Each structure stands twice: as C-alpha cells, then as structure tokens.
Short mmCIF file of C-alpha atoms and ligand atoms in Angstrom, two decimals:
data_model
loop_
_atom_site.label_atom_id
_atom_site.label_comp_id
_atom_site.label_asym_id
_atom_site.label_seq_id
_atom_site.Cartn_x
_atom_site.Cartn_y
_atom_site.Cartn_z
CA UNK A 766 -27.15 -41.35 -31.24
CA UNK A 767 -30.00 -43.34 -31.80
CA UNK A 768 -33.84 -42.94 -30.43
CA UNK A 769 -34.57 -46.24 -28.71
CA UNK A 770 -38.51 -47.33 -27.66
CA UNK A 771 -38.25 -47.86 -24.08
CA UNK A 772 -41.11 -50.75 -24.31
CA UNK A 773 -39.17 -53.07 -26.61
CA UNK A 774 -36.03 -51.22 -27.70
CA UNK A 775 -36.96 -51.03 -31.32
CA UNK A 776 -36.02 -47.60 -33.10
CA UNK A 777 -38.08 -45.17 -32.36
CA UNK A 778 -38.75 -42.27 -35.62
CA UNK A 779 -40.68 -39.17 -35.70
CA UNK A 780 -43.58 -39.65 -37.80
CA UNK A 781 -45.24 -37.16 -40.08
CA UNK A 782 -48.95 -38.06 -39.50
CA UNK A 783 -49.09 -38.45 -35.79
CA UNK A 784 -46.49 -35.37 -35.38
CA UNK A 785 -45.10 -37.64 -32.75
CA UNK A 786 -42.10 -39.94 -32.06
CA UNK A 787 -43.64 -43.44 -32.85
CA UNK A 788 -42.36 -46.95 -32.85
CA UNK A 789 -43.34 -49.21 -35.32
CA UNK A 790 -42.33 -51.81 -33.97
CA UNK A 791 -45.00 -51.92 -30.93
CA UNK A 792 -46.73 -48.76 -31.98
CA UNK A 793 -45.67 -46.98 -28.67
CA UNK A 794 -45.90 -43.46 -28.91
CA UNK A 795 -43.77 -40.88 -27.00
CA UNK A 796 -41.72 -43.78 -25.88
CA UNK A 797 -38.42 -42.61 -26.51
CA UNK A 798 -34.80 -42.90 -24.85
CA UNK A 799 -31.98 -41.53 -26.78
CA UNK A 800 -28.64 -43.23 -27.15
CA UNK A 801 -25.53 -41.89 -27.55
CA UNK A 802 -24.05 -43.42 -30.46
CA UNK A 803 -21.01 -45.07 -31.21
CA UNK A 804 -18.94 -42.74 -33.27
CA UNK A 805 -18.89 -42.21 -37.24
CA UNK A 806 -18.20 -45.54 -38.25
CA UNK A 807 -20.42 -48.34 -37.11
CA UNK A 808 -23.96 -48.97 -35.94
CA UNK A 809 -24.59 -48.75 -32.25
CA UNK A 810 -27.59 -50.64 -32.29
CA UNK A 811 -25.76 -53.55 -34.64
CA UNK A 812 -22.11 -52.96 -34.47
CA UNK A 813 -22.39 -52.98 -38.20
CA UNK A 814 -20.13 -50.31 -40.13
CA UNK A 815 -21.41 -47.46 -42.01
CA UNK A 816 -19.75 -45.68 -44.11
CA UNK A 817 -21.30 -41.90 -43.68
CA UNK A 818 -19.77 -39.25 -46.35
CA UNK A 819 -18.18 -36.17 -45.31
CA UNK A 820 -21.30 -34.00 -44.60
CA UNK A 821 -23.86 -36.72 -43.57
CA UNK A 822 -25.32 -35.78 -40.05
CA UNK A 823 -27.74 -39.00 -40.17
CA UNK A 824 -27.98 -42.08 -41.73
CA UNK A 825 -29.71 -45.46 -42.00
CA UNK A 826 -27.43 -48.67 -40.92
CA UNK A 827 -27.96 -50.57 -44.48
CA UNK A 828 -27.64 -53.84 -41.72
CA UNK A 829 -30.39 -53.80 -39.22
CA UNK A 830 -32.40 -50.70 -40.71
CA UNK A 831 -31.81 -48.33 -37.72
CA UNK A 832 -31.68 -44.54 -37.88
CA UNK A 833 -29.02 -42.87 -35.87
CA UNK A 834 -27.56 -39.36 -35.75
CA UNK A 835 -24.37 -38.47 -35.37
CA UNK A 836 -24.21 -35.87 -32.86
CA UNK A 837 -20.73 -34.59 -32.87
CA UNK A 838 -22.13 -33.17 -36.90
CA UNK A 839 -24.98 -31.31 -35.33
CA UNK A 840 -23.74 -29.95 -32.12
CA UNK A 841 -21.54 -27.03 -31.36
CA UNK A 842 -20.63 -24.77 -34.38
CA UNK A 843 -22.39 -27.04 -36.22
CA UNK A 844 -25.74 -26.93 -34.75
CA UNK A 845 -28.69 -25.84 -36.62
CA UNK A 846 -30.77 -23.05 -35.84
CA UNK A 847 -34.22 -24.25 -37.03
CA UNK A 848 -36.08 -27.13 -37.92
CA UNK A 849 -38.88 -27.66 -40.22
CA UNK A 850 -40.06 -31.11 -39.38
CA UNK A 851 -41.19 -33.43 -41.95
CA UNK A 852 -45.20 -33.37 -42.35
CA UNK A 853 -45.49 -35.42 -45.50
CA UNK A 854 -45.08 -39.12 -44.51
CA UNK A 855 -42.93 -41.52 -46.96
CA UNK A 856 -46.74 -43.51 -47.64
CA UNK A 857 -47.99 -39.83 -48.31
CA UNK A 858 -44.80 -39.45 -50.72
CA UNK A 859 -45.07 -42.54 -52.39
CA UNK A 860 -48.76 -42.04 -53.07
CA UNK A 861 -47.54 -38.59 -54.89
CA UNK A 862 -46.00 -40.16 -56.74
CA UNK A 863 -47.91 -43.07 -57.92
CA UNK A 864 -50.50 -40.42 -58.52
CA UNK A 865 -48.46 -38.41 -60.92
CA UNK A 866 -46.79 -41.58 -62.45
CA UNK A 867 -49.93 -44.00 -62.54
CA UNK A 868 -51.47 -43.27 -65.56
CA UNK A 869 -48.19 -42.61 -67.84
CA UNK A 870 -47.42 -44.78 -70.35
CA UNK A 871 -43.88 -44.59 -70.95
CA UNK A 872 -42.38 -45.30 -67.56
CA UNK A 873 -40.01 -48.21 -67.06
CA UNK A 874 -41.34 -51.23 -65.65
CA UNK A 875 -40.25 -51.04 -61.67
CA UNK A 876 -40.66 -47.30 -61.66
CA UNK A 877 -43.75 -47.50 -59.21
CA UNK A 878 -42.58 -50.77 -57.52
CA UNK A 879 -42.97 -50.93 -53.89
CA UNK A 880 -39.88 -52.61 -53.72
CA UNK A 881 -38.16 -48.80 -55.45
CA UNK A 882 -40.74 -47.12 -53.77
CA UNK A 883 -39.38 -48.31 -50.44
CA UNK A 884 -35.71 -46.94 -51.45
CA UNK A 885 -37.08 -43.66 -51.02
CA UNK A 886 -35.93 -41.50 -48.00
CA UNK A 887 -36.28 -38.26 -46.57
CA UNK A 888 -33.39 -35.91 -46.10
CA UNK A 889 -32.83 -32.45 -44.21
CA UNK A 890 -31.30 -30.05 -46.32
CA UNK A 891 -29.04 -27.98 -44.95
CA UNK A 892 -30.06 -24.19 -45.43
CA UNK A 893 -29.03 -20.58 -44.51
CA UNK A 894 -31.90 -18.09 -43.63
CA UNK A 895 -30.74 -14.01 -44.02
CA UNK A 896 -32.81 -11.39 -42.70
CA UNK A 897 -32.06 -8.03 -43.66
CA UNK A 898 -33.69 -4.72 -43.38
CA UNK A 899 -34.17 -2.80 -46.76
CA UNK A 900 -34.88 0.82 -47.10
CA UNK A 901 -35.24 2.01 -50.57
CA UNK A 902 -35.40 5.32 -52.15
CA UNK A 903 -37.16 5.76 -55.03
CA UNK A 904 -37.39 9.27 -57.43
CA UNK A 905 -38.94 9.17 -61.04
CA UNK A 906 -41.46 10.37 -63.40
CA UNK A 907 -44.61 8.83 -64.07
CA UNK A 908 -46.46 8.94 -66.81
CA UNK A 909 -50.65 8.99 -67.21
CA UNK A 910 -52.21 8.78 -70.62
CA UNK A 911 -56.18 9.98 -70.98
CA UNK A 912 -57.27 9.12 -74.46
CA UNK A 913 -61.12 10.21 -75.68
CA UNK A 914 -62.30 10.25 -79.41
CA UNK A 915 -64.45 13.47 -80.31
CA UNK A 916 -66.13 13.01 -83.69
CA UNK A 917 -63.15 11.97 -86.10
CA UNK A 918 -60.50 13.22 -84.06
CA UNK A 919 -58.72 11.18 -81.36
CA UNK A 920 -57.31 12.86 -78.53
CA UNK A 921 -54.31 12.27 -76.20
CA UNK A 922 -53.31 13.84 -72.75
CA UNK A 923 -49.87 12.70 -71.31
CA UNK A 924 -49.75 13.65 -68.04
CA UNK A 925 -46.10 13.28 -66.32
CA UNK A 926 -45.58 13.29 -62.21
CA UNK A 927 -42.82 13.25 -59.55
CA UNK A 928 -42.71 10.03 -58.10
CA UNK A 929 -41.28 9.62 -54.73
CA UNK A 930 -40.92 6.62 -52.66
CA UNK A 931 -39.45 5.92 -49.52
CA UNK A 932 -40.22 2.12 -48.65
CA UNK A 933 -39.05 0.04 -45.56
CA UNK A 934 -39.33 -3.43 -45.70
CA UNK A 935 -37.77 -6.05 -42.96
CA UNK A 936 -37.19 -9.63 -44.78
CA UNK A 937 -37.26 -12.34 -42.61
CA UNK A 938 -36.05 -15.39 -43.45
CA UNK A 939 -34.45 -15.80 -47.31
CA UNK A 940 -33.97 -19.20 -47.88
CA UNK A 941 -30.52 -20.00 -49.63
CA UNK A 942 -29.54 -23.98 -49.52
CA UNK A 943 -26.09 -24.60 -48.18
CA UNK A 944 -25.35 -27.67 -49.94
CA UNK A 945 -23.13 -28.50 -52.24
CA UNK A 946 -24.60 -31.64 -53.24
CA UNK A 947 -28.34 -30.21 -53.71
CA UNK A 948 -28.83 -28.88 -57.66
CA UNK A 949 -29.45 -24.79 -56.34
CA UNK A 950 -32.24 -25.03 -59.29
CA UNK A 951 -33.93 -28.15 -57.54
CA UNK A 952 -34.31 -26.33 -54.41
CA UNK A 953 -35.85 -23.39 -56.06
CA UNK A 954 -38.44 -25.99 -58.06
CA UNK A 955 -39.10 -27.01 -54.38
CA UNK A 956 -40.20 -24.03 -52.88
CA UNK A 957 -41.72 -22.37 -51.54
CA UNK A 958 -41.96 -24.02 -48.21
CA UNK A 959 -44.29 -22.31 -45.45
CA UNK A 960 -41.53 -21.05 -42.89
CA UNK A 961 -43.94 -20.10 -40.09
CA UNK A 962 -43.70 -23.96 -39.04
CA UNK A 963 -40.16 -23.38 -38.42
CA UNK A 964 -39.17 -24.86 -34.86
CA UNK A 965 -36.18 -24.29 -32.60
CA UNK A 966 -33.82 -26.86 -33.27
CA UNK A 967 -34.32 -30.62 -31.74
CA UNK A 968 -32.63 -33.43 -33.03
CA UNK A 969 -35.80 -36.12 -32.42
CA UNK A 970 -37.21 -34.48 -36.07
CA UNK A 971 -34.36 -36.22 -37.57
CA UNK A 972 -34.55 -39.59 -36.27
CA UNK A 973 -36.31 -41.97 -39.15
CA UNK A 974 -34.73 -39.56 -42.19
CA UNK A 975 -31.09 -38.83 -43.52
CA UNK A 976 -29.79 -35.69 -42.62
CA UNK A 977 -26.73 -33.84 -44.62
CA UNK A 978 -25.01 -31.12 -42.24
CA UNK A 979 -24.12 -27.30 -44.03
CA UNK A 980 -21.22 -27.34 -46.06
CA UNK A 981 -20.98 -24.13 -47.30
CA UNK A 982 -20.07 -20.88 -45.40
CA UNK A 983 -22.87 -18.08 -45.35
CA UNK A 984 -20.62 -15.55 -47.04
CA UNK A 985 -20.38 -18.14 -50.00
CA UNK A 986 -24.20 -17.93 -50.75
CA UNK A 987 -25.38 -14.81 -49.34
CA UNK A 988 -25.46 -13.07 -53.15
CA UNK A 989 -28.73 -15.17 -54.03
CA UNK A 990 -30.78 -13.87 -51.05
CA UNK A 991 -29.74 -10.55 -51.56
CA UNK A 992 -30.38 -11.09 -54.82
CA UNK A 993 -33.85 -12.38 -53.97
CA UNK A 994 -34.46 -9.47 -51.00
CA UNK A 995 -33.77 -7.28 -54.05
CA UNK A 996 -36.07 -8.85 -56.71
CA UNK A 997 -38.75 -8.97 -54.24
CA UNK A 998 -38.00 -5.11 -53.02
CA UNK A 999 -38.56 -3.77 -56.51
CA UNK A 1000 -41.69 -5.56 -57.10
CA UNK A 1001 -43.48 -4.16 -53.71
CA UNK A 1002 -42.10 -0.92 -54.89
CA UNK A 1003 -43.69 -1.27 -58.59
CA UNK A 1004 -46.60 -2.35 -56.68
CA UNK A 1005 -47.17 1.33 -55.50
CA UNK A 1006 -47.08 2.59 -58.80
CA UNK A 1007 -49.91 1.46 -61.22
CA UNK A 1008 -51.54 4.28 -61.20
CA UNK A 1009 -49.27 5.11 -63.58
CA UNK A 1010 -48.76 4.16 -67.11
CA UNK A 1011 -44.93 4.13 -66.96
CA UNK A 1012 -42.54 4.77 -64.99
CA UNK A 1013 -38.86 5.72 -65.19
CA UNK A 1014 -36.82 6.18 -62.77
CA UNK A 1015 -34.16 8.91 -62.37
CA UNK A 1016 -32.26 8.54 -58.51
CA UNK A 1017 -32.88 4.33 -56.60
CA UNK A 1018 -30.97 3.79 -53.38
CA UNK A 1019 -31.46 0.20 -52.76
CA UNK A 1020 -29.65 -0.55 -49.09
CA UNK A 1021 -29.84 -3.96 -47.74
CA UNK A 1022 -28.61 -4.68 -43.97
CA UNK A 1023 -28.07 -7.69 -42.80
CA UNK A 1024 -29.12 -8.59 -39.41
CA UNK A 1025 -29.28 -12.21 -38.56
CA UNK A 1026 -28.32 -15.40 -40.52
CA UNK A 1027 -29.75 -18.67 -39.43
CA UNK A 1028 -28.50 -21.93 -39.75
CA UNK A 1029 -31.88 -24.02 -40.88
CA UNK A 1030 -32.84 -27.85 -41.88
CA UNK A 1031 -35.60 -28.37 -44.29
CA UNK A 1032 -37.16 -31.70 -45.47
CA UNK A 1033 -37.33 -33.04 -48.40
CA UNK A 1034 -37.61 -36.92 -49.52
CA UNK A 1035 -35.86 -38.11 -52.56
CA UNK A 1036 -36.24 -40.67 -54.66
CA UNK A 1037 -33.48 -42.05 -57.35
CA UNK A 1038 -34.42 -44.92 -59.85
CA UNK A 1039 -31.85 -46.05 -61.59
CA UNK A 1040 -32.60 -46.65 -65.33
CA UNK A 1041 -30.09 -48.17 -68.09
CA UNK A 1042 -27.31 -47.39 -66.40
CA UNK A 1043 -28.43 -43.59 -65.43
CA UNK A 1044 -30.05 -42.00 -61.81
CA UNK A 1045 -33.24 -40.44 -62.48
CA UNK A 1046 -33.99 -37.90 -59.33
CA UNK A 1047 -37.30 -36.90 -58.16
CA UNK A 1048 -37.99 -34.61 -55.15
CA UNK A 1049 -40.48 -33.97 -53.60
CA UNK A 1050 -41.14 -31.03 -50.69
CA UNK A 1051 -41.22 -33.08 -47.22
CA UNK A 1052 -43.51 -30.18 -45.98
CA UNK A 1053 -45.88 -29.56 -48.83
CA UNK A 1054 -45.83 -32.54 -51.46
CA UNK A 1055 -45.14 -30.53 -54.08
CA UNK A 1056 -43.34 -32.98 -56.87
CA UNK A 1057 -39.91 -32.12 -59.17
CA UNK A 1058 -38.21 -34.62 -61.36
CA UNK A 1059 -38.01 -36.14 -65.10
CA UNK A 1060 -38.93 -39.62 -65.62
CA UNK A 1061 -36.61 -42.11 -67.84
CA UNK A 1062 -38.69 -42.57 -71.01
CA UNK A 1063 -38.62 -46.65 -71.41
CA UNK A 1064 -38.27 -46.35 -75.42
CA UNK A 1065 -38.99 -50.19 -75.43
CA UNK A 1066 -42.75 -49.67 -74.12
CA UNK A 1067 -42.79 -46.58 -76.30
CA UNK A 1068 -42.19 -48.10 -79.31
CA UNK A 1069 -44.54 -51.26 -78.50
CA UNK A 1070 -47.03 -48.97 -78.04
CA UNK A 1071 -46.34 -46.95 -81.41
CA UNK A 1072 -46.40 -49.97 -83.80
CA UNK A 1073 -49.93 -50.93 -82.22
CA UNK A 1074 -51.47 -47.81 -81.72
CA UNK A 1075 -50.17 -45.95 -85.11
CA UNK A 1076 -49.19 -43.42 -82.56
CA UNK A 1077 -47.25 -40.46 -83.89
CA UNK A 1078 -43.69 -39.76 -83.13
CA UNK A 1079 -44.53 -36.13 -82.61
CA UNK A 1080 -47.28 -37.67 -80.09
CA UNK A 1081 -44.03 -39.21 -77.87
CA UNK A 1082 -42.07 -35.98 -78.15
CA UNK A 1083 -44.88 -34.01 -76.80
CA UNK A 1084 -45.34 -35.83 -74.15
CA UNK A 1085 -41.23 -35.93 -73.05
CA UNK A 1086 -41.65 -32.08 -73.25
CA UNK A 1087 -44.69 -32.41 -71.44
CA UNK A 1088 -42.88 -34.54 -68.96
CA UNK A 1089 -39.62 -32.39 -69.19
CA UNK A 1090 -41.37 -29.43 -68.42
CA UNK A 1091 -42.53 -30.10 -64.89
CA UNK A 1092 -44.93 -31.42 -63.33
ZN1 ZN B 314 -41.51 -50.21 -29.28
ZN1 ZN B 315 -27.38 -51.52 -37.45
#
C-alpha cells in the first residue's frame, strides 16, 4: 500500500518534526489516502519491480522514489503490537552526524557528502517486548563494621544480621530485537529508547522509512529478557542493602512469570558508506539521536597528514581507539 496526497497524488510520509503525515511535494498536511498496493513485486505507483527480501515489510521503489508497505507482511499474525514512531528526522540524523564526523581528520573523502548522506534511511526494527512479574526471596547475613582508634589501639566491631527480603517487582516491557539481520550488540549500543511513547499499532508511521517484519519466534529470544528482568531484579534488591558492608547470601528464589509478550517496531535510521571495498555501518536511535558506528580510517589522508605535521603514529592509533571505542 502506498499513502497518496489527495491534493496532487504525490507520496505522502510521516514526518518526524511536524509529527504529522506531510507531503513534500505540495506541503499538504494530513492529506492522505492510502492505496492498496500491488503485491510484493512491483511499484504501484510506477509499475516498476522491486525486489523486497524475505522479511522486508516496506520499502522504497529505487524507480520513482515512492514508499509503499506491503500489507499482507504486517497484517494478521504478523501484525505488530506497538509502534514507536520516528521523532528524529533524516535532516536531524544527518546533522548528527556531520556533528560527530565534522571535525575528524581521518575520514574518507565522501563520508559527509550529501549525496551519501541522502542514502541514509530509517528502518523499524522488529522487536519483542516481555513483561513478567518477579517475586524474589532473599535470606542472608549482613555484615556492619564500626572501626574507632583509642590512643594507639585501633578497634573493630563486626556486627552480622539476618537479612530478609521479599521483593515484588512487575517488568513491563523488556526489549529483545527479533531480527536476525540486526547485530543483538548494536541494538543494545542503541538503547535505551523511552518506551512510554509507545503507540498502538498504525501503519501511516511507516510510510517514508523501510520497515523489516519479525523473523524470529519469541521463544527463540526470550533468554535475554529474562536474563535482563534478572540482572535488573538483583540490583533493586542490592539496592535495599547498603546499610550493610557485605552481604552473603544463604537461600534466593528468583521466580519470573511471564505475562504478556508484545510484538513491537522501533526506529532506527542507518547509514552504510561503503569504503575500499568494505560497508561501514552507523546507527543511530530514530527516537533519541543517540549515535553507534566505526568510521573507515582513510590511511591516505592519514599519512598526508603525518609527513606534514610530524604527527606520531601512536597519535593515529589513539585516535582509532578513540574512534573504536564509541562515540
Ligand atoms: Zn501533495
Ligand atoms: Zn515506483
């Protein structure tokens, strides 16, 4: 399906800034008529053929530049939940990026190019959210220490207690990506997104981005929320005990139920430069701008610059790790 203008017929996208669906061809506003499209393998708007992969749910005709969704991959069993439109715009993205680029030295030439720049799109990830209720049992002993000097002699007083906890804490929402495609580690790097501006499911969000649908089943992933309900159980529960010096526990009954799993899209807009031969990826959170990627090194430019500048090999490698190391 595709999201046509109904003053002139152009595409018609959501746009981050205005929060709106938005023409840019006649800068109508709310304007909208949807569609339906013309199956998985050509253009309605063109007739041109496109050539979606297996789990693409929406996609840009490389012919006439339209963005069109293809509904039989997000209805049904295959409908998401939740939607967390895109608020970063793809000028706001690009400006990120120039920002954090701008002033490097050793980036290829083309790297900040409008003409790359432009190549960069936003995507909705696919994603599962678990909620589970925890309850968790806690028995140990603690340990106080009072320590006071009196003339030459120092003192000590250990002091041990019962600890007893009984905590229960809902989780709402764990974020695990279903994708196969999406590095799990890149996702991580892009969070934490702010899931209280998750919205019912509505497929306008999606015109004017690429969409991927879940390819994953919710049983296959489920071990890294629990495994994140869990991390984050223990630290509210060694949150209640600093009174104490140490702690060690003797008896922990850890019981996670799972009540609800959602099927969720979040945005995120992507840009690959190719370099020599290799895809450099950056990412960057469509909700909150936050940045992830490593940029090609253009050895040319950083060796022009070392045999004017005197500048130190270890000077280069510092600034790879520097690079490496996030940003
Ligand atoms: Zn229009
Ligand atoms: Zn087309």
């Amino acid at each position: 399906m595709v999201y046509k203008c109904l003053n002139c017929g152009a595409n018609a996208i959501f746009d981050p800034d205005k929060g709106k669906m938005y023409c840019p061809h006649c800068d109508g506003i709310d304007s909208e008529q949807l569609q339906p499209g013309a199956g998985l393998n050509s253009c309605v708007v063109c007739g041109a053929p496109v050539e979606p992969d297996q789990y693409t749910s929406a996609t840009k005709c490389e012919h006439c530049g339209s963005y069109m969704i293809f509904e039989e991959r997000i209805t049904g069993e295959r409908e998401p939940h939740l939607i967390l439109p895109f608020k970063v715009s793809k000028q706001k993205a690009k400006d990120c990026l120039k920002e954090k680029f701008g002033k490097k030295l050793f980036i290829p030439d083309g790297f900040l190019k409008e003409a790359s720049l432009d190549k960069m799109e936003g995507i909705y990830v696919p994603f599962f959210m678990y909620d589970y209720d925890c309850t968790y049992e806690y028995s140990g002993t603690g340990k106080k220490v009072r320590r006071w000097r009196s003339g030459n002699t120092e003192y000590t007083e250990t002091s041990t207690f019962q600890v007893e906890r009984v905590m229960d804490v809902p989780f709402d929402k764990i974020p695990v990506d279903a994708s196969i495609k999406m590095e799990d580690g890149a996702m991580d790097l892009l969070e934490p997104y702010d899931y209280s501006a998750l919205e019912a499911f509505q497929t306008k969000y999606m015109s004017g981005f690429l969409g991927e649908m879940k390819n994953m089943e919710p049983s296959e992933v489920e071990n890294r929320a629990r495994h994140k309900a869990k991390a984050d159980a223990e630290s509210l529960m060694r949150g209640t005990m600093t009174e104490y010096e140490a702690v060690t526990p003797t008896r922990q009954n850890l019981n996670l139920i799972g009540k609800r799993t959602q099927y969720a899209l979040l945005p995120v807009w992507d840009y690959t430069f190719r370099y020599k031969g290799k895809d450099y990826h950056f990412k960057l959170n469509g909700q909150t701008g936050k940045l992830i990627g490593a940029t090609p090194i253009s050895w040319g430019k950083a060796i022009g610059y070392t045999a004017t500048m005197f500048f130190g090999l270890y000077a280069v490698l510092g600034l790879l790790l520097n690079i490496l190391g996030g940003l």
